[in-house]
Short mmCIF file of C-alpha atoms in Angstrom, two decimals:
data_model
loop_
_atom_site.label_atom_id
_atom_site.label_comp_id
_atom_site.label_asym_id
_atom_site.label_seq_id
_atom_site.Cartn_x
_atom_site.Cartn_y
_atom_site.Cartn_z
CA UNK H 1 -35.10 -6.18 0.17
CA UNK H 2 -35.88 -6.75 -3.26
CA UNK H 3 -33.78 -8.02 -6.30
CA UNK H 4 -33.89 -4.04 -7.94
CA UNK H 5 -33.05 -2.49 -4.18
CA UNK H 6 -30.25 -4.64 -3.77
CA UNK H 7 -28.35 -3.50 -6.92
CA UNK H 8 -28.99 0.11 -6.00
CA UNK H 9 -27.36 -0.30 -2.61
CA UNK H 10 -24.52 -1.97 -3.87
CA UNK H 11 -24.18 0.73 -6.60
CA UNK H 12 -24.92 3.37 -3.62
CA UNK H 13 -21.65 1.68 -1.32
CA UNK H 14 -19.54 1.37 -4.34
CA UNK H 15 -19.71 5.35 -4.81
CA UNK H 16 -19.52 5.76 -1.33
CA UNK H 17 -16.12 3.63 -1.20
CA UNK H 18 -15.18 5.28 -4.47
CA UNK H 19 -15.33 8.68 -2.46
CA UNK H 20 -13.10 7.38 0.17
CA UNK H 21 -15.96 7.48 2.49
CA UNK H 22 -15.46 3.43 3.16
CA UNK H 23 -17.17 3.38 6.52
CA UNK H 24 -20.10 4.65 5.21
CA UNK H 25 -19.78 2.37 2.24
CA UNK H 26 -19.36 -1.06 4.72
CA UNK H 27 -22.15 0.40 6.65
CA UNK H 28 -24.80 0.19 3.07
CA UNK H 29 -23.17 -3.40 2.56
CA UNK H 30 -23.69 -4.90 5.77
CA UNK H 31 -27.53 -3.30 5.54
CA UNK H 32 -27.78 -5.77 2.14
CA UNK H 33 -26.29 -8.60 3.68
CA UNK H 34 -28.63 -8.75 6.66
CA UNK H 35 -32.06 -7.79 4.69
CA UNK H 36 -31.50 -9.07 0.96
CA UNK H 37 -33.14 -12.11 -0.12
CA UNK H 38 -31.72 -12.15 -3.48
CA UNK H 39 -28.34 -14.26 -3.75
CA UNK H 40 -27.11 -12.67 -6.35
CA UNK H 41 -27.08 -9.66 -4.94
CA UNK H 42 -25.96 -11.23 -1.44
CA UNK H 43 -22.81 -13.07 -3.43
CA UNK H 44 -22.07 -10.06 -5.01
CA UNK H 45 -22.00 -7.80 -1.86
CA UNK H 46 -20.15 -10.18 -0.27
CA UNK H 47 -16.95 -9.23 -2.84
CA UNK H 48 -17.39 -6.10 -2.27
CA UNK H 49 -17.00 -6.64 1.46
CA UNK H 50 -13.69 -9.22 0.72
CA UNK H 51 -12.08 -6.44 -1.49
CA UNK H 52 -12.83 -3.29 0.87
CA UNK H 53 -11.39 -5.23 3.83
CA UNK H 54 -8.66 -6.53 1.79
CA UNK H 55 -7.65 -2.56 1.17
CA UNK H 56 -8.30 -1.64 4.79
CA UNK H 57 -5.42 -4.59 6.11
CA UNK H 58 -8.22 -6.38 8.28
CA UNK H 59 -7.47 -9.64 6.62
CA UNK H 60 -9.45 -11.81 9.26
CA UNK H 61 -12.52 -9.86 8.62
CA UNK H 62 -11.69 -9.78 4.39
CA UNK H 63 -11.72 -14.17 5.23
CA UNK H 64 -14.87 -14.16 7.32
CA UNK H 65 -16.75 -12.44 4.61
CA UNK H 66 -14.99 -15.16 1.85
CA UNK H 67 -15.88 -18.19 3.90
CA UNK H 68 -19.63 -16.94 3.46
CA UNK H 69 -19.35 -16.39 -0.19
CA UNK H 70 -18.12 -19.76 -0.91
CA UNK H 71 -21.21 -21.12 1.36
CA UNK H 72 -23.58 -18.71 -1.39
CA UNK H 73 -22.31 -19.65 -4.17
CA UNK H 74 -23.10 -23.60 -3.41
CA UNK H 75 -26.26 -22.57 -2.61
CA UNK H 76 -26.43 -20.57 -6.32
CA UNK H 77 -24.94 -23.71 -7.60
CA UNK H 78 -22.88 -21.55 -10.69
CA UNK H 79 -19.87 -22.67 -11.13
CA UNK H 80 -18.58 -19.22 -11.94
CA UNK H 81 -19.50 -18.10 -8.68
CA UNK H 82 -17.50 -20.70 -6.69
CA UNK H 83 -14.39 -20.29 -8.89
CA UNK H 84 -14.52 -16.38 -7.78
CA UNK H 85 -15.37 -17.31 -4.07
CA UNK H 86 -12.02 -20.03 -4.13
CA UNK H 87 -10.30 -17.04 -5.72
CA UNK H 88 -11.13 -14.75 -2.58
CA UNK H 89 -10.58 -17.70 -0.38
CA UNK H 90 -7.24 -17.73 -1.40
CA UNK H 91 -6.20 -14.49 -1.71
CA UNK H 92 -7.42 -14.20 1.85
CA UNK H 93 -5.10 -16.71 3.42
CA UNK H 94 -2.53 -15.44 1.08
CA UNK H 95 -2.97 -11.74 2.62
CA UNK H 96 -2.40 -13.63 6.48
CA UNK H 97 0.84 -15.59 5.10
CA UNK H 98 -1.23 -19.07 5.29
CA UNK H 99 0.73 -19.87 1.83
CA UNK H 100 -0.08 -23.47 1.99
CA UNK H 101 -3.70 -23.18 2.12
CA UNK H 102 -3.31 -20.73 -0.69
CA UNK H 103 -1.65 -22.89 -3.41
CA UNK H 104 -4.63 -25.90 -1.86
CA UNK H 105 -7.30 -22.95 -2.62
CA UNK H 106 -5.70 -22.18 -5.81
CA UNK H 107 -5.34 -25.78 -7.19
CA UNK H 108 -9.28 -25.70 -6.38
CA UNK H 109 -9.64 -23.22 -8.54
CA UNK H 110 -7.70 -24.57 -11.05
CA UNK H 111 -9.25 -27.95 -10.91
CA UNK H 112 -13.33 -26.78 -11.15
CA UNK H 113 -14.57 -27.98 -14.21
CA UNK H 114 -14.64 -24.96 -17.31
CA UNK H 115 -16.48 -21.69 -16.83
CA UNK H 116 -17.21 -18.27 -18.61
CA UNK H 117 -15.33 -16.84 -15.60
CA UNK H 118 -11.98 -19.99 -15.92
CA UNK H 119 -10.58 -17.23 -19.01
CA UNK H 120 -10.68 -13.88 -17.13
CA UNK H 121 -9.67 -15.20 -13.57
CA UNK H 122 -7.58 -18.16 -14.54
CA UNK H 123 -4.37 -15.30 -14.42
CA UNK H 124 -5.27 -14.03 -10.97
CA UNK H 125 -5.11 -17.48 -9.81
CA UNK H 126 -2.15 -17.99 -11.18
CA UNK H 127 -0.73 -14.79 -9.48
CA UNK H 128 -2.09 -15.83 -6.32
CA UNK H 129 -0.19 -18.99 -6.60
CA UNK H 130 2.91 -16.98 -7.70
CA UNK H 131 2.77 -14.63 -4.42
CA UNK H 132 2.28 -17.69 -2.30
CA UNK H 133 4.80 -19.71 -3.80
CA UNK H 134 7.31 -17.02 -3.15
CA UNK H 135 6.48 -16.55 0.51
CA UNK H 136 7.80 -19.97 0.57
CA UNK H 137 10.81 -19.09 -1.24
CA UNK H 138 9.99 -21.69 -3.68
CA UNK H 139 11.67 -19.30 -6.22
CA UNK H 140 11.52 -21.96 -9.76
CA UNK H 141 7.81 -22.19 -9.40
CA UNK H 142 6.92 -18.86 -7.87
CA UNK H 143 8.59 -17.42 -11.52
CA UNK H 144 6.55 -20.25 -13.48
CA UNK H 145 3.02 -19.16 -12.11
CA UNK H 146 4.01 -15.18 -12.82
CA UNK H 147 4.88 -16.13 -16.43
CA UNK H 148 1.56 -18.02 -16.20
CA UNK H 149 -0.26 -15.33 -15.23
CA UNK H 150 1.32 -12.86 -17.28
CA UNK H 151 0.35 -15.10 -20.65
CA UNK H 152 -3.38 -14.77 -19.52
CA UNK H 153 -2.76 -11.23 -19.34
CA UNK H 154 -1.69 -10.58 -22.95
CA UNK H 155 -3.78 -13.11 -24.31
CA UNK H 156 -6.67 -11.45 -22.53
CA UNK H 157 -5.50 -8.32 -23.22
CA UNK H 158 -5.87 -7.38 -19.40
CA UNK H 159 -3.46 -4.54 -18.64
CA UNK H 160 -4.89 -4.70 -14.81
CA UNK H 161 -3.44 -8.15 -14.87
CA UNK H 162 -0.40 -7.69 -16.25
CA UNK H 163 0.28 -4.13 -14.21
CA UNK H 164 -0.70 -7.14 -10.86
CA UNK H 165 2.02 -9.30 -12.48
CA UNK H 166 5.04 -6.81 -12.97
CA UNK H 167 4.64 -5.55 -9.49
CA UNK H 168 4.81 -9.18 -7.98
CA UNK H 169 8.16 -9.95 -10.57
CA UNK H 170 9.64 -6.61 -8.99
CA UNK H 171 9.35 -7.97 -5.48
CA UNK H 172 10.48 -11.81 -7.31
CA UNK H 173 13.21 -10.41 -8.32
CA UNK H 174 14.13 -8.15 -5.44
CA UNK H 175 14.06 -11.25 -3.13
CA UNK H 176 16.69 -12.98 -5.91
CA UNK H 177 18.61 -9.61 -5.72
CA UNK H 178 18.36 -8.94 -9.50
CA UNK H 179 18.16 -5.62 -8.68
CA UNK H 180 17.76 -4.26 -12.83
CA UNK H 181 15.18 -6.72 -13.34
CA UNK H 182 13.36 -5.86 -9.77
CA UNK H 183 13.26 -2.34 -11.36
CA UNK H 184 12.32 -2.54 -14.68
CA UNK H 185 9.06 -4.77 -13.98
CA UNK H 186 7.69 -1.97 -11.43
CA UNK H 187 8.55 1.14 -14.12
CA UNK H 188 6.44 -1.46 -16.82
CA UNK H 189 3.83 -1.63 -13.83
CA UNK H 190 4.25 2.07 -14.29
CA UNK H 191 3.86 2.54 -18.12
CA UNK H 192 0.81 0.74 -17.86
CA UNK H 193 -0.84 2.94 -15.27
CA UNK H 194 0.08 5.86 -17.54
CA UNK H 195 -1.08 4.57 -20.79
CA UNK H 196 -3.95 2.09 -19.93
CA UNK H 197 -5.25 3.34 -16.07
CA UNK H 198 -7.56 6.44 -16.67
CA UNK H 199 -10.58 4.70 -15.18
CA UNK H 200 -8.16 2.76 -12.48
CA UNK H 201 -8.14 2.63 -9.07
CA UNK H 202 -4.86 5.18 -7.89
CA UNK H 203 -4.33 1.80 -5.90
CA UNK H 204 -2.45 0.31 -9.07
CA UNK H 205 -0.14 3.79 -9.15
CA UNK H 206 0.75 3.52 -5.37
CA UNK H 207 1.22 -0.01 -5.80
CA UNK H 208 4.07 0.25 -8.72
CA UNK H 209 5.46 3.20 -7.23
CA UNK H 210 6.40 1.61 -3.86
CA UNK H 211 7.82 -1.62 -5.70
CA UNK H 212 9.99 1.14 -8.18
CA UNK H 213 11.08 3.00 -4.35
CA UNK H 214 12.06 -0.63 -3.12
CA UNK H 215 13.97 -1.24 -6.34
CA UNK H 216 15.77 2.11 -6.44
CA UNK H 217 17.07 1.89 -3.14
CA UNK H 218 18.16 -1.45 -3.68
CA UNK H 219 20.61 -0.04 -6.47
CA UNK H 220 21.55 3.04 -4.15
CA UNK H 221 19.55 5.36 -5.93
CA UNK H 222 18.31 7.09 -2.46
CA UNK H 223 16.87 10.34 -3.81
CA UNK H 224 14.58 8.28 -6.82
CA UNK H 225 13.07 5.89 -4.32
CA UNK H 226 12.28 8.68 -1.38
CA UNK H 227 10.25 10.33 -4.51
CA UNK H 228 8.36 7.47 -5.24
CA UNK H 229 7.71 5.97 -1.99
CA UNK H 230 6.76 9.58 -0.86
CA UNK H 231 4.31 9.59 -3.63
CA UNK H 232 3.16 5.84 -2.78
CA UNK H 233 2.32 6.59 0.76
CA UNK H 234 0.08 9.80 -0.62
CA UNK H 235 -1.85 8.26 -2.12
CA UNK H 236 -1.98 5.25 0.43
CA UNK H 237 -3.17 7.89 3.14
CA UNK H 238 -5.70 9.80 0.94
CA UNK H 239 -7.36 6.19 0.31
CA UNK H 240 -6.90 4.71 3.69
CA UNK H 241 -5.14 1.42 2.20
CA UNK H 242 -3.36 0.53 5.79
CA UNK H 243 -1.07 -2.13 4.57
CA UNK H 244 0.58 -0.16 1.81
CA UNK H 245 1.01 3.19 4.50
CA UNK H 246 2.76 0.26 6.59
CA UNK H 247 5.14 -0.86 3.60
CA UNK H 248 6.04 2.92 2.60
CA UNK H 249 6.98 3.37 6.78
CA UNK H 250 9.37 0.12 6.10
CA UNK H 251 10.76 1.46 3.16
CA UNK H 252 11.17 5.38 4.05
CA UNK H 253 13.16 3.90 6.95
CA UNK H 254 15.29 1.43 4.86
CA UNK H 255 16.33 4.34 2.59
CA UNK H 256 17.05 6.93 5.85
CA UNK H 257 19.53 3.44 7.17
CA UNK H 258 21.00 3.17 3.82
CA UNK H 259 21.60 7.02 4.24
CA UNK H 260 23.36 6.70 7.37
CA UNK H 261 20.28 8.58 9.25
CA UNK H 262 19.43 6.43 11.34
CA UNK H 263 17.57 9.22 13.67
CA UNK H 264 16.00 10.86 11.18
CA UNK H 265 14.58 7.42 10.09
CA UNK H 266 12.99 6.98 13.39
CA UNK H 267 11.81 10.70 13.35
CA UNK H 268 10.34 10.25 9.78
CA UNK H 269 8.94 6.86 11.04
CA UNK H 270 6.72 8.47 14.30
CA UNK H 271 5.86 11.77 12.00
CA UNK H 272 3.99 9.82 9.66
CA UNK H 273 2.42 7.56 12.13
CA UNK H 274 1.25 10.60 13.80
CA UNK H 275 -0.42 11.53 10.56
CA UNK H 276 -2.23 7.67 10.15
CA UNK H 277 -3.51 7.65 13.32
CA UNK H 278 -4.94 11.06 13.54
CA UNK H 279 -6.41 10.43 10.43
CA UNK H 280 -8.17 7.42 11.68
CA UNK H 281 -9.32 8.88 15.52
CA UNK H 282 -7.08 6.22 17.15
CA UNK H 283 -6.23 8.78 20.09
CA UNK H 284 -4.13 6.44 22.49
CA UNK H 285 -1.63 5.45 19.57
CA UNK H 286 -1.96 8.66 18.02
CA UNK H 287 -0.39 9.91 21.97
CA UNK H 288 2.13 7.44 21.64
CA UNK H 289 3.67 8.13 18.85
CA UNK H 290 3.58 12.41 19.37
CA UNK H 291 5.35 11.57 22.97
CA UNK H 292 8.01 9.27 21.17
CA UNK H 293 8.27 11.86 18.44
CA UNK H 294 9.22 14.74 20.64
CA UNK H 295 11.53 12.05 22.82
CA UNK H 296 13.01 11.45 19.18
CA UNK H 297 13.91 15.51 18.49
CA UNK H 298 15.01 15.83 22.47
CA UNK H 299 17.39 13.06 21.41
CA UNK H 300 18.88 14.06 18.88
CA UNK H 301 19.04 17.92 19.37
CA UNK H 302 17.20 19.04 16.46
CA UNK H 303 16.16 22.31 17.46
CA UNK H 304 16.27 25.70 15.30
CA UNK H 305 19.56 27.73 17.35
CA UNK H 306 17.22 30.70 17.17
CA UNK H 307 13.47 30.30 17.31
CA UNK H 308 13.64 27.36 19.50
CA UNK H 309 11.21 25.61 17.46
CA UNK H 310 11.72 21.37 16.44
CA UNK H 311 13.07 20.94 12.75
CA UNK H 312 10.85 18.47 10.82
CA UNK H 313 7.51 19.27 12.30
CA UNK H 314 6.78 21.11 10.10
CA UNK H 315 7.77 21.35 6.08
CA UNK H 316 10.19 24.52 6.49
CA UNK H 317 13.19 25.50 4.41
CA UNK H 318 16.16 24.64 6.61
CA UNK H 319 20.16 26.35 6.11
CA UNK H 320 23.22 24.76 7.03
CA UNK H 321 25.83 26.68 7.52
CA UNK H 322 29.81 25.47 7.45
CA UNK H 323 29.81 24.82 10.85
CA UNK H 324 27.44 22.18 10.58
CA UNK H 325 24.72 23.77 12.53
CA UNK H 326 21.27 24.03 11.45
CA UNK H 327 18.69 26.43 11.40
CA UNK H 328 15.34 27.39 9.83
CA UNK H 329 16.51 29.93 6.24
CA UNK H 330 13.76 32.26 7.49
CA UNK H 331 15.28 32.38 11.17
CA UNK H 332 18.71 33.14 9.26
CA UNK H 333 17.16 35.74 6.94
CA UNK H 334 15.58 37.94 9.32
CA UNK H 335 18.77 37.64 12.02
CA UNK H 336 20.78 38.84 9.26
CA UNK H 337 24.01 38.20 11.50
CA UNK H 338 27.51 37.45 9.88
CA UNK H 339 28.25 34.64 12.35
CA UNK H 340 26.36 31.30 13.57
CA UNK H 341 24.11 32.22 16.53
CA UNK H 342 25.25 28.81 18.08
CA UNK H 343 29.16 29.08 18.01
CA UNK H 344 29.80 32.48 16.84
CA UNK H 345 32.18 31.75 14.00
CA UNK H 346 32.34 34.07 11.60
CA UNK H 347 32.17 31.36 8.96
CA UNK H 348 29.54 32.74 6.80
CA UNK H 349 30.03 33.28 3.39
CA UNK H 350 28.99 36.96 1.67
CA UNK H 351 25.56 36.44 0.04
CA UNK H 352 25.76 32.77 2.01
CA UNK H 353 21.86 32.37 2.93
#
């Protein structure tokens, strides 16, 4: 496969993976990768591969593919190319918590001798050395490399960066319970989506939109965060991005604890599982979690009084009436009875449902 092929099946996978079709997409990459000559285009599709597995949470696959791009890019001998290979290097071992090798990776970086490439990536090295700093809670210097990389983001003029950065101060500050400031960097992360991110990935909305549902619930505002985590894990589903579907579970549950709903939370939890799984074909969890879902309603007792049906299964209006038990509203509507169906008081109200 020549130089000219190789660039058309790389464009080809990157509107493939731009179409959500991503197995289809790794399937025209790998094809390059075992019958290109051209390095280039080998290095290239190589990132490509780092990035898509990056999204898709198989972090041991995203290093394999790094660990072969640094081995290209010596035998390119561009200096560019190796500072974006140590780049991926590290933000692979950063993804599977080896912080240590990422700040070693990152100092790499850091250390290579000036390139065209040192201006525009020196900031996401930076931020890769922030992320891994703080999951060492090495708090003083985790906050130096984010104000790092946020000064090559407005001297570059890189909203992308700086929309990276904000979202990585809201979790900083989150972990230093500075709850305002853990807020106000993911609503900037926001702004910047809305004003700068017409040709972005939707990756950079989900992404401030979980850290602003983190932050709200963090400062009791229940109601704000379940809207934007529920909008987070949207778009995490329609765009298969695994790790952030896992992060919106965590958080949809933290907010139904911090509501006292403790059921409901693991309800919500084994509903949306449902959803990932069936999504991806993975029958024998998808099983598991249906079975554990219906165990979960049985459990609690969260049946409709008169249609027998589970509530939650499915996105229906629901009434509660002063007795405290609940039905589906269309159940109530066409009953039309003056007491509850369960207990028989006459509790309900004229003009009530």
């Amino acid at each position: 496969m020549g130089q000219d092929q190789t660039k058309q099946q790389i464009e080809k996978g990157l509107q493939l993976y731009q179409a959500n079709q991503t197995e289809k997409a790794l399937h025209v990459w790998m094809k390059v990768l075992e019958k290109s000559a051209d390095l280039v285009g080998r290095f290239r599709v190589l990132g490509c591969l780092v990035t898509a597995h990056s999204e898709m949470g198989r972090y041991k696959e995203m290093l394999k593919f790094a660990v072969v791009q640094i081995d290209t890019a010596r035998e390119l001998e561009d200096a560019d190319f190796l500072l974006e290979s140590y780049l991926n290097l590290a933000r692979s071992n950063e993804k599977l918590c080896e912080f240590h090798k990422t700040i070693s990776y990152c100092k790499t970086c850091l250390g290579l001798p000036g390139t065209r490439a040192g201006a525009q990536l020196g900031g996401q090295v930076s931020l890769s050395m922030g992320n891994a700093f703080l999951g060492l809670s090495l708090f003083q210097k985790a906050l130096e490399s984010f104000e790092k990389a946020l000064r090559y983001a407005h001297n570059n003029d890189d909203a992308m960066l700086e929309c990276r950065v904000c979202c990585s101060l809201g979790s900083f500050y989150a972990q230093v319970k500075d709850y305002e400031k853990a807020l106000f960097f993911p609503c900037k992360a926001a702004e910047l989506v809305s004003d700068y991110g017409k040709g972005w990935s939707l990756k950079y909305r989900a992404m401030s939109q979980y850290h602003m549902a983190v932050a709200y619930r963090l400062l009791g505002h229940l109601g704000s965060a379940m809207e934007c985590c529920e909008e987070s894990m949207k778009i995490a589903l329609q765009h298969g991005d695994r790790p952030l579907q896992a992060l919106c579970l965590l958080c949809f549950a933290d907010i139904h604890r911090s509501r006292g709903d403790l059921e409901l939370s693991q309800l919500k939890l084994h509903c949306l599982s449902e959803s990932i799984y069936r999504s991806k074909g993975l029958q024998r969890e998808l099983r598991a979690h249906v079975v554990r879902f219906h165990e979960c309603v049985e459990e609690t007792e969260l049946y409709c009084g008169l249609c027998g049906e589970s509530i939650g299964e499915r996105n229906s209006r629901l009434q509660a009436l002063p007795c405290s038990h609940i039905f589906h509203l269309r159940c109530l509507q066409s009953n039309r009875t003056r007491s509850c169906p369960n207990c028989r008081r006459s509790s309900m109200k004229p003009g009530f449902v």
